[in-house]
MMTF fields as JSON, N, C-alpha, C and O atoms, coordinates in Angstrom:
{
  "mmtfVersion": "1.0.0",
  "mmtfProducer": "UNKNOWN",
  "numBonds": 363,
  "numAtoms": 364,
  "numGroups": 91,
  "numChains": 1,
  "numModels": 1,
  "chainsPerModel": [1],
  "groupsPerChain": [91],
  "chainIdList": ["A"],
  "bondAtomList": [4, 2, 8, 6, 12, 10, 16, 14, 20, 18, 24, 22, 28, 26, 32, 30, 36, 34, 40, 38, 44, 42, 48, 46, 52, 50, 56, 54, 60, 58, 64, 62, 68, 66, 72, 70, 76, 74, 80, 78, 84, 82, 88, 86, 92, 90, 96, 94, 100, 98, 104, 102, 108, 106, 112, 110, 116, 114, 120, 118, 124, 122, 128, 126, 132, 130, 136, 134, 140, 138, 144, 142, 148, 146, 152, 150, 156, 154, 160, 158, 164, 162, 168, 166, 172, 170, 176, 174, 180, 178, 184, 182, 188, 186, 192, 190, 196, 194, 200, 198, 204, 202, 208, 206, 212, 210, 216, 214, 220, 218, 224, 222, 228, 226, 232, 230, 236, 234, 240, 238, 244, 242, 248, 246, 252, 250, 256, 254, 260, 258, 264, 262, 268, 266, 272, 270, 276, 274, 280, 278, 284, 282, 288, 286, 292, 290, 296, 294, 300, 298, 304, 302, 308, 306, 312, 310, 316, 314, 320, 318, 324, 322, 328, 326, 332, 330, 336, 334, 340, 338, 344, 342, 348, 346, 352, 350, 356, 354, 360, 358],
  "bondOrderList": [1, 1, 1, 1, 1, 1, 1, 1, 1, 1, 1, 1, 1, 1, 1, 1, 1, 1, 1, 1, 1, 1, 1, 1, 1, 1, 1, 1, 1, 1, 1, 1, 1, 1, 1, 1, 1, 1, 1, 1, 1, 1, 1, 1, 1, 1, 1, 1, 1, 1, 1, 1, 1, 1, 1, 1, 1, 1, 1, 1, 1, 1, 1, 1, 1, 1, 1, 1, 1, 1, 1, 1, 1, 1, 1, 1, 1, 1, 1, 1, 1, 1, 1, 1, 1, 1, 1, 1, 1, 1],
  "groupList": [{"groupName": "MET", "atomNameList": ["N", "CA", "C", "O"], "elementList": ["N", "C", "C", "O"], "formalChargeList": [0, 0, 0, 0], "bondAtomList": [1, 0, 2, 1, 3, 2], "bondOrderList": [1, 1, 2], "singleLetterCode": "M", "chemCompType": "L-PEPTIDE LINKING"}, {"groupName": "SER", "atomNameList": ["N", "CA", "C", "O"], "elementList": ["N", "C", "C", "O"], "formalChargeList": [0, 0, 0, 0], "bondAtomList": [1, 0, 2, 1, 3, 2], "bondOrderList": [1, 1, 2], "singleLetterCode": "S", "chemCompType": "L-PEPTIDE LINKING"}, {"groupName": "ALA", "atomNameList": ["N", "CA", "C", "O"], "elementList": ["N", "C", "C", "O"], "formalChargeList": [0, 0, 0, 0], "bondAtomList": [1, 0, 2, 1, 3, 2], "bondOrderList": [1, 1, 2], "singleLetterCode": "A", "chemCompType": "L-PEPTIDE LINKING"}, {"groupName": "PRO", "atomNameList": ["N", "CA", "C", "O"], "elementList": ["N", "C", "C", "O"], "formalChargeList": [0, 0, 0, 0], "bondAtomList": [1, 0, 2, 1, 3, 2], "bondOrderList": [1, 1, 2], "singleLetterCode": "P", "chemCompType": "L-PEPTIDE LINKING"}, {"groupName": "LEU", "atomNameList": ["N", "CA", "C", "O"], "elementList": ["N", "C", "C", "O"], "formalChargeList": [0, 0, 0, 0], "bondAtomList": [1, 0, 2, 1, 3, 2], "bondOrderList": [1, 1, 2], "singleLetterCode": "L", "chemCompType": "L-PEPTIDE LINKING"}, {"groupName": "ARG", "atomNameList": ["N", "CA", "C", "O"], "elementList": ["N", "C", "C", "O"], "formalChargeList": [0, 0, 0, 0], "bondAtomList": [1, 0, 2, 1, 3, 2], "bondOrderList": [1, 1, 2], "singleLetterCode": "R", "chemCompType": "L-PEPTIDE LINKING"}, {"groupName": "VAL", "atomNameList": ["N", "CA", "C", "O"], "elementList": ["N", "C", "C", "O"], "formalChargeList": [0, 0, 0, 0], "bondAtomList": [1, 0, 2, 1, 3, 2], "bondOrderList": [1, 1, 2], "singleLetterCode": "V", "chemCompType": "L-PEPTIDE LINKING"}, {"groupName": "THR", "atomNameList": ["N", "CA", "C", "O"], "elementList": ["N", "C", "C", "O"], "formalChargeList": [0, 0, 0, 0], "bondAtomList": [1, 0, 2, 1, 3, 2], "bondOrderList": [1, 1, 2], "singleLetterCode": "T", "chemCompType": "L-PEPTIDE LINKING"}, {"groupName": "ASP", "atomNameList": ["N", "CA", "C", "O"], "elementList": ["N", "C", "C", "O"], "formalChargeList": [0, 0, 0, 0], "bondAtomList": [1, 0, 2, 1, 3, 2], "bondOrderList": [1, 1, 2], "singleLetterCode": "D", "chemCompType": "L-PEPTIDE LINKING"}, {"groupName": "GLY", "atomNameList": ["N", "CA", "C", "O"], "elementList": ["N", "C", "C", "O"], "formalChargeList": [0, 0, 0, 0], "bondAtomList": [1, 0, 2, 1, 3, 2], "bondOrderList": [1, 1, 2], "singleLetterCode": "G", "chemCompType": "PEPTIDE LINKING"}, {"groupName": "GLU", "atomNameList": ["N", "CA", "C", "O"], "elementList": ["N", "C", "C", "O"], "formalChargeList": [0, 0, 0, 0], "bondAtomList": [1, 0, 2, 1, 3, 2], "bondOrderList": [1, 1, 2], "singleLetterCode": "E", "chemCompType": "L-PEPTIDE LINKING"}, {"groupName": "GLN", "atomNameList": ["N", "CA", "C", "O"], "elementList": ["N", "C", "C", "O"], "formalChargeList": [0, 0, 0, 0], "bondAtomList": [1, 0, 2, 1, 3, 2], "bondOrderList": [1, 1, 2], "singleLetterCode": "Q", "chemCompType": "L-PEPTIDE LINKING"}, {"groupName": "HIS", "atomNameList": ["N", "CA", "C", "O"], "elementList": ["N", "C", "C", "O"], "formalChargeList": [0, 0, 0, 0], "bondAtomList": [1, 0, 2, 1, 3, 2], "bondOrderList": [1, 1, 2], "singleLetterCode": "H", "chemCompType": "L-PEPTIDE LINKING"}, {"groupName": "ILE", "atomNameList": ["N", "CA", "C", "O"], "elementList": ["N", "C", "C", "O"], "formalChargeList": [0, 0, 0, 0], "bondAtomList": [1, 0, 2, 1, 3, 2], "bondOrderList": [1, 1, 2], "singleLetterCode": "I", "chemCompType": "L-PEPTIDE LINKING"}],
  "groupTypeList": [0, 1, 2, 3, 4, 3, 5, 6, 4, 7, 3, 1, 2, 7, 8, 4, 3, 3, 9, 6, 1, 4, 10, 11, 2, 4, 2, 10, 4, 2, 8, 8, 11, 6, 1, 2, 3, 3, 10, 5, 6, 8, 8, 4, 6, 2, 6, 6, 10, 5, 2, 5, 11, 12, 9, 13, 8, 4, 1, 13, 6, 6, 4, 8, 5, 8, 3, 5, 4, 8, 1, 11, 4, 5, 8, 4, 2, 7, 8, 6, 2, 9, 10, 8, 9, 9, 7, 6, 4, 6, 4],
  "groupIdList": [1, 2, 3, 4, 5, 6, 7, 8, 9, 10, 11, 12, 13, 14, 15, 16, 17, 18, 19, 20, 21, 22, 23, 24, 25, 26, 27, 28, 29, 30, 31, 32, 33, 34, 35, 36, 37, 38, 39, 40, 41, 42, 43, 44, 45, 46, 47, 48, 49, 50, 51, 52, 53, 54, 55, 56, 57, 58, 59, 60, 61, 62, 63, 64, 65, 66, 67, 68, 69, 70, 71, 72, 73, 74, 75, 76, 77, 78, 79, 80, 81, 82, 83, 84, 85, 86, 87, 88, 89, 90, 91],
  "secStructList": [7, 7, 7, 7, 7, 7, 7, 7, 7, 7, 7, 7, 7, 7, 7, 7, 7, 6, 6, 7, 7, 2, 2, 2, 2, 2, 2, 2, 2, 2, 2, 2, 1, 3, 3, 1, 7, 2, 2, 2, 2, 2, 2, 2, 2, 2, 2, 2, 2, 2, 2, 2, 2, 6, 6, 7, 7, 3, 3, 3, 3, 7, 7, 1, 1, 7, 7, 1, 1, 2, 2, 2, 2, 2, 2, 2, 2, 2, 2, 2, 2, 2, 2, 2, 7, 1, 3, 3, 3, 3, 7],
  "xCoordList": [-19.062, -18.681, -17.511, -16.544, -17.637, -16.528, -15.359, -15.532, -14.256, -13.091, -13.313, -13.868, -12.82, -12.951, -12.085, -11.024, -12.504, -11.774, -10.729, -10.991, -9.637, -8.565, -9.058, -9.668, -8.761, -9.082, -8.148, -6.945, -8.574, -7.739, -8.059, -9.186, -6.906, -7.103, -6.972, -6.006, -7.913, -7.908, -7.723, -8.278, -6.966, -6.934, -8.176, -8.878, -8.457, -9.737, -9.41, -8.264, -10.497, -10.367, -9.788, -10.029, -9.079, -8.521, -9.621, -10.563, -9.504, -10.399, -9.74, -9.074, -9.916, -9.193, -10.117, -11.334, -9.387, -10.113, -11.196, -10.937, -12.321, -13.32, -12.742, -12.024, -13.113, -12.719, -11.269, -10.777, -10.568, -9.181, -9.203, -9.836, -8.544, -8.493, -7.055, -6.144, -6.87, -5.471, -4.979, -3.799, -5.699, -5.291, -4.781, -3.746, -5.411, -5.02, -3.733, -2.809, -3.672, -2.451, -1.253, -0.198, -1.455, -0.361, 0.023, 1.202, -0.985, -0.712, 0.171, 1.09, -0.234, 0.588, 2.014, 2.957, 2.151, 3.498, 4.4, 5.614, 3.896, 4.685, 5.782, 6.871, 5.395, 6.409, 7.505, 8.683, 7.166, 8.265, 8.06, 8.568, 7.302, 7.039, 6.358, 6.445, 5.68, 4.913, 3.517, 3.322, 2.511, 1.089, 0.646, 0.423, 0.503, 0.134, -0.461, -0.391, -1.079, -1.538, -0.437, 0.667, -0.614, 0.435, 1.328, 2.521, 0.846, 1.748, 2.723, 3.644, 2.585, 3.507, 4.529, 5.511, 4.206, 4.946, 6.475, 7.275, 6.846, 8.296, 9.083, 10.101, 8.582, 9.323, 9.406, 10.428, 8.281, 8.225, 9.133, 9.705, 9.241, 10.134, 11.545, 12.318, 11.885, 13.313, 13.531, 14.608, 12.417, 12.646, 12.809, 13.608, 11.992, 12.198, 13.567, 14.201, 14.018, 15.398, 16.492, 17.466, 16.33, 17.306, 17.258, 18.283, 16.079, 15.984, 16.718, 17.432, 16.571, 17.154, 18.655, 19.336, 19.195, 20.603, 21.083, 22.24, 20.274, 20.625, 20.154, 20.183, 19.698, 19.438, 17.997, 17.695, 17.102, 15.68, 14.792, 14.777, 14.049, 13.036, 11.778, 10.989, 11.473, 10.432, 9.37, 9.685, 8.152, 6.987, 6.19, 6.071, 5.677, 4.984, 3.53, 3.382, 2.429, 1.09, 0.5, 0.46, 0.06, -0.563, -2.048, -2.435, -2.833, -4.254, -4.774, -4.186, -5.8, -6.32, -7.233, -7.668, -7.56, -8.358, -7.978, -7.375, -8.318, -8.032, -8.972, -10.161, -8.419, -9.276, -10.218, -10.037, -11.112, -12.126, -11.409, -11.665, -10.572, -9.825, -8.347, -7.973, -7.523, -6.058, -5.638, -4.733, -6.353, -6.015, -6.176, -5.57, -6.953, -7.052, -5.832, -5.531, -4.979, -3.69, -2.769, -2.081, -2.792, -2.007, -2.473, -1.656, -3.768, -4.203, -3.819, -3.48, -3.872, -3.484, -2.009, -1.598, -1.146, 0.283, 0.551, 1.404, -0.15, 0.115, -0.273, 0.401, -1.425, -1.853, -0.837, -0.457, -0.391, 0.608, 1.86, 2.399, 2.337, 3.693, 3.51, 4.449, 2.262, 2.055, 2.163, 2.602, 1.75, 1.806, 3.153, 3.678, 3.739, 4.838, 6.137, 7.231, 6.023, 7.165, 7.812, 7.324, 8.851, 9.477, 8.79, 7.92, 9.171, 8.532, 7.57, 7.88, 6.426, 5.441, 4.928, 4.546, 4.946, 4.516, 3.223, 3.146, 2.239, 0.854, 0.523, 0.505, 0.257, -0.069, -1.425, -1.879],
  "yCoordList": [44.82, 43.501, 43.058, 43.791, 41.885, 41.328, 40.698, 40.262, 40.687, 39.979, 38.516, 37.889, 37.988, 36.531, 35.764, 36.257, 34.698, 33.942, 33.059, 32.533, 32.935, 32.102, 30.538, 30.035, 29.948, 28.534, 27.616, 27.687, 26.802, 25.96, 24.465, 23.968, 23.847, 22.379, 21.551, 21.681, 20.705, 19.771, 18.312, 17.997, 17.491, 16.178, 15.41, 15.49, 14.618, 13.853, 12.501, 12.073, 11.905, 10.604, 9.585, 9.607, 8.742, 7.602, 6.606, 6.44, 5.95, 5.086, 3.699, 3.468, 2.776, 1.49, 0.514, 0.668, -0.524, -1.532, -2.269, -2.455, -2.635, -3.273, -4.541, -5.338, -4.654, -5.876, -5.853, -6.846, -4.659, -4.56, -3.714, -2.66, -4.176, -3.478, -3.062, -3.889, -1.759, -1.119, -1.79, -2.14, -2.025, -2.538, -3.981, -4.328, -4.805, -6.109, -6.125, -6.874, -5.328, -5.237, -4.902, -5.532, -3.865, -3.421, -4.566, -4.792, -5.273, -6.316, -7.524, -8.124, -7.738, -8.824, -8.315, -9.105, -7.002, -6.439, -6.366, -6.27, -6.406, -6.22, -7.261, -7.006, -8.457, -9.565, -9.543, -9.533, -9.536, -9.742, -8.768, -9.031, -7.654, -6.66, -7.186, -6.575, -8.313, -8.837, -9.184, -9.876, -8.703, -9.042, -9.667, -8.954, -11.06, -11.698, -13.043, -13.543, -13.654, -14.999, -15.91, -15.734, -16.915, -17.766, -18.37, -18.488, -18.78, -19.396, -18.421, -18.872, -17.192, -16.186, -15.518, -14.869, -15.736, -15.011, -15.298, -14.368, -16.545, -16.94, -16.173, -15.536, -16.261, -15.597, -14.104, -13.494, -13.465, -12.05, -11.582, -10.493, -12.423, -12.084, -12.068, -11.153, -12.967, -13.007, -11.631, -11.037, -11.159, -9.905, -8.687, -7.781, -8.709, -7.646, -7.677, -6.647, -8.912, -8.995, -8.516, -7.904, -8.795, -8.41, -6.856, -6.194, -6.338, -4.748, -4.195, -3.201, -4.809, -4.256, -4.324, -3.482, -5.333, -5.407, -4.199, -3.802, -3.635, -2.502, -1.174, -0.135, -1.232, -0.028, 0.473, 1.636, -0.402, 0.014, -0.595, -1.813, 0.223, -0.187, -0.539, 0.377, -1.822, -2.162, -3.008, -3.887, -2.701, -3.454, -3.924, -3.19, -5.107, -5.673, -6.095, -6.852, -5.568, -5.935, -6.531, -5.837, -7.743, -8.46, -8.65, -9.253, -8.118, -8.295, -9.552, -9.978, -10.11, -11.403, -11.18, -12.157, -9.873, -9.582, -8.189, -7.393, -7.913, -6.632, -5.607, -5.868, -4.399, -3.376, -2.783, -2.995, -2.118, -1.492, -0.323, -0.126, 0.385, 1.501, 1.296, 0.781, 1.774, 1.697, 2.622, 2.337, 3.709, 4.712, 4.068, 4.553, 2.969, 2.354, 1.782, 1.796, 1.194, 0.674, 1.738, 1.513, 2.942, 4.083, 4.551, 4.909, 4.537, 4.987, 4.049, 4.438, 2.753, 1.744, 1.866, 1.819, 2.024, 2.232, 3.471, 3.466, 4.538, 5.78, 5.695, 6.23, 4.981, 4.836, 3.95, 4.274, 2.807, 2.021, 2.747, 2.701, 3.442, 4.144, 5.276, 5.599, 5.861, 6.834, 6.278, 6.975, 4.972, 4.301, 3.594, 3.598, 3.004, 2.112, 2.708, 2.265, 3.611, 4.263, 3.405, 2.304, 3.84, 3.175, 3.203, 4.036, 2.315, 2.146, 1.021, -0.073, 1.252, 0.183, -0.074, 0.822, -1.417, -1.951, -2.69, -3.637, -2.265, -2.863, -3.514, -2.821, -4.852, -5.5, -6.176, -6.782],
  "zCoordList": [-3.286, -3.758, -2.852, -2.644, -2.35, -1.443, -2.278, -3.416, -1.676, -2.345, -2.375, -1.473, -3.527, -3.693, -2.578, -2.194, -2.13, -1.148, -1.892, -2.974, -1.315, -1.913, -1.925, -0.981, -2.944, -3.059, -2.29, -2.538, -1.423, -0.606, -0.984, -0.987, -1.295, -1.674, -0.467, 0.286, -0.261, 0.888, 0.283, -0.769, 0.955, 0.486, 0.638, 1.646, -0.437, -0.362, 0.366, 0.503, 0.798, 1.513, 0.63, -0.577, 1.138, 0.343, 0.02, 0.795, -1.11, -1.555, -1.732, -2.742, -0.771, -0.7, -1.518, -1.619, -2.097, -2.802, -1.816, -0.627, -2.363, -1.546, -0.896, -1.5, 0.37, 1.123, 1.641, 2.177, 1.465, 1.913, 3.233, 3.294, 4.201, 5.506, 5.715, 5.737, 5.868, 6.147, 7.39, 7.381, 8.462, 9.746, 9.503, 10.073, 8.731, 8.515, 7.719, 8.035, 6.721, 5.871, 6.762, 6.683, 7.633, 8.514, 9.474, 9.744, 9.975, 10.911, 10.173, 10.731, 8.957, 8.233, 7.827, 7.77, 7.551, 7.281, 8.463, 8.286, 9.634, 10.807, 11.017, 11.53, 10.573, 10.797, 9.742, 10.098, 8.468, 7.428, 6.178, 5.088, 6.393, 5.445, 4.208, 3.143, 4.332, 3.196, 3.617, 4.616, 2.852, 3.086, 1.792, 0.813, 1.751, 0.545, 0.837, 1.96, -0.235, -0.022, 0.393, -0.122, 1.311, 1.789, 0.829, 1.108, -0.321, -1.342, -1.985, -2.667, -1.82, -2.354, -1.333, -1.693, -0.144, 0.956, 0.826, 0.719, 0.835, 0.834, -0.273, -0.004, -1.49, -2.613, -2.424, -2.74, -1.88, -1.648, -0.5, -0.538, 0.494, 1.704, 1.017, 1.302, 0.19, -0.368, -1.115, -1.061, -1.825, -2.63, -1.618, -1.856, -0.447, 0.536, 1.151, 1.377, 1.424, 1.958, 1.039, 1.478, -0.24, -1.232, -1.346, -1.505, -1.262, -1.347, -0.129, -0.26, 1.072, 2.23, 2.175, 2.759, 1.47, 1.252, 0.387, 0.521, -0.449, -1.223, -0.626, -1.287, 0.697, 1.373, 1.092, 1.359, 0.553, 0.303, 1.302, 1.477, 1.964, 2.952, 2.241, 2.009, 1.844, 0.993, 1.744, 2.546, 1.447, 1.888, 0.63, -0.351, 0.691, -0.453, 0.008, 0.967, -0.727, -0.409, -1.702, -2.718, -1.694, -2.777, -2.465, -1.465, -3.348, -3.191, -3.906, -4.9, -3.443, -3.967, -5.163, -5.773, -5.544, -6.713, -7.242, -6.522, -8.449, -9.024, -8.454, -8.271, -8.163, -7.576, -8.648, -9.847, -8.222, -9.117, -9.904, -11.091, -9.255, -9.901, -9.52, -8.466, -10.533, -10.257, -9.075, -8.291, -9.031, -7.86, -6.594, -5.639, -6.411, -5.087, -4.652, -3.458, -5.667, -5.384, -4.776, -3.78, -5.446, -4.983, -3.579, -2.73, -3.368, -2.007, -0.951, 0.166, -1.311, -0.195, 0.046, 1.205, -1.0, -0.787, -0.003, 0.884, -0.298, 0.472, 1.913, 2.794, 2.159, 3.589, 4.35, 5.476, 3.716, 4.386, 4.671, 5.777, 3.633, 3.84, 4.936, 5.663, 5.018, 6.054, 7.454, 8.369, 7.639, 8.959, 9.11, 10.223, 8.109, 8.177, 7.601, 7.95, 6.808, 6.158, 5.076, 4.82, 4.451, 3.319, 2.019, 1.762, 1.221, -0.119, -0.135, 0.337, -0.655, -0.669, -2.06, -2.812, -2.368, -3.625, -3.422, -2.639, -4.111, -3.941, -5.302, -6.319, -5.333, -6.591, -6.501, -7.472]
}
């Protein structure tokens, strides 16, 4: 009888909301750390600037529709933070 092999956990692939592109979100974040519908950008840029004044590196991504699963918001935030760093809020 052979010895049992140790169990190795591997990360699963991220599951992004349908129609959301990580590359597009990162491109929009590059300018002002906000990726959102145009009518919301100015208010969110003010939030990002206020966070910076308190030493918080914040990025905000607003989706135009609810994701299928809440975990997709987490996965998108994790992917953005992995590329861009800081704290990422996805709504």
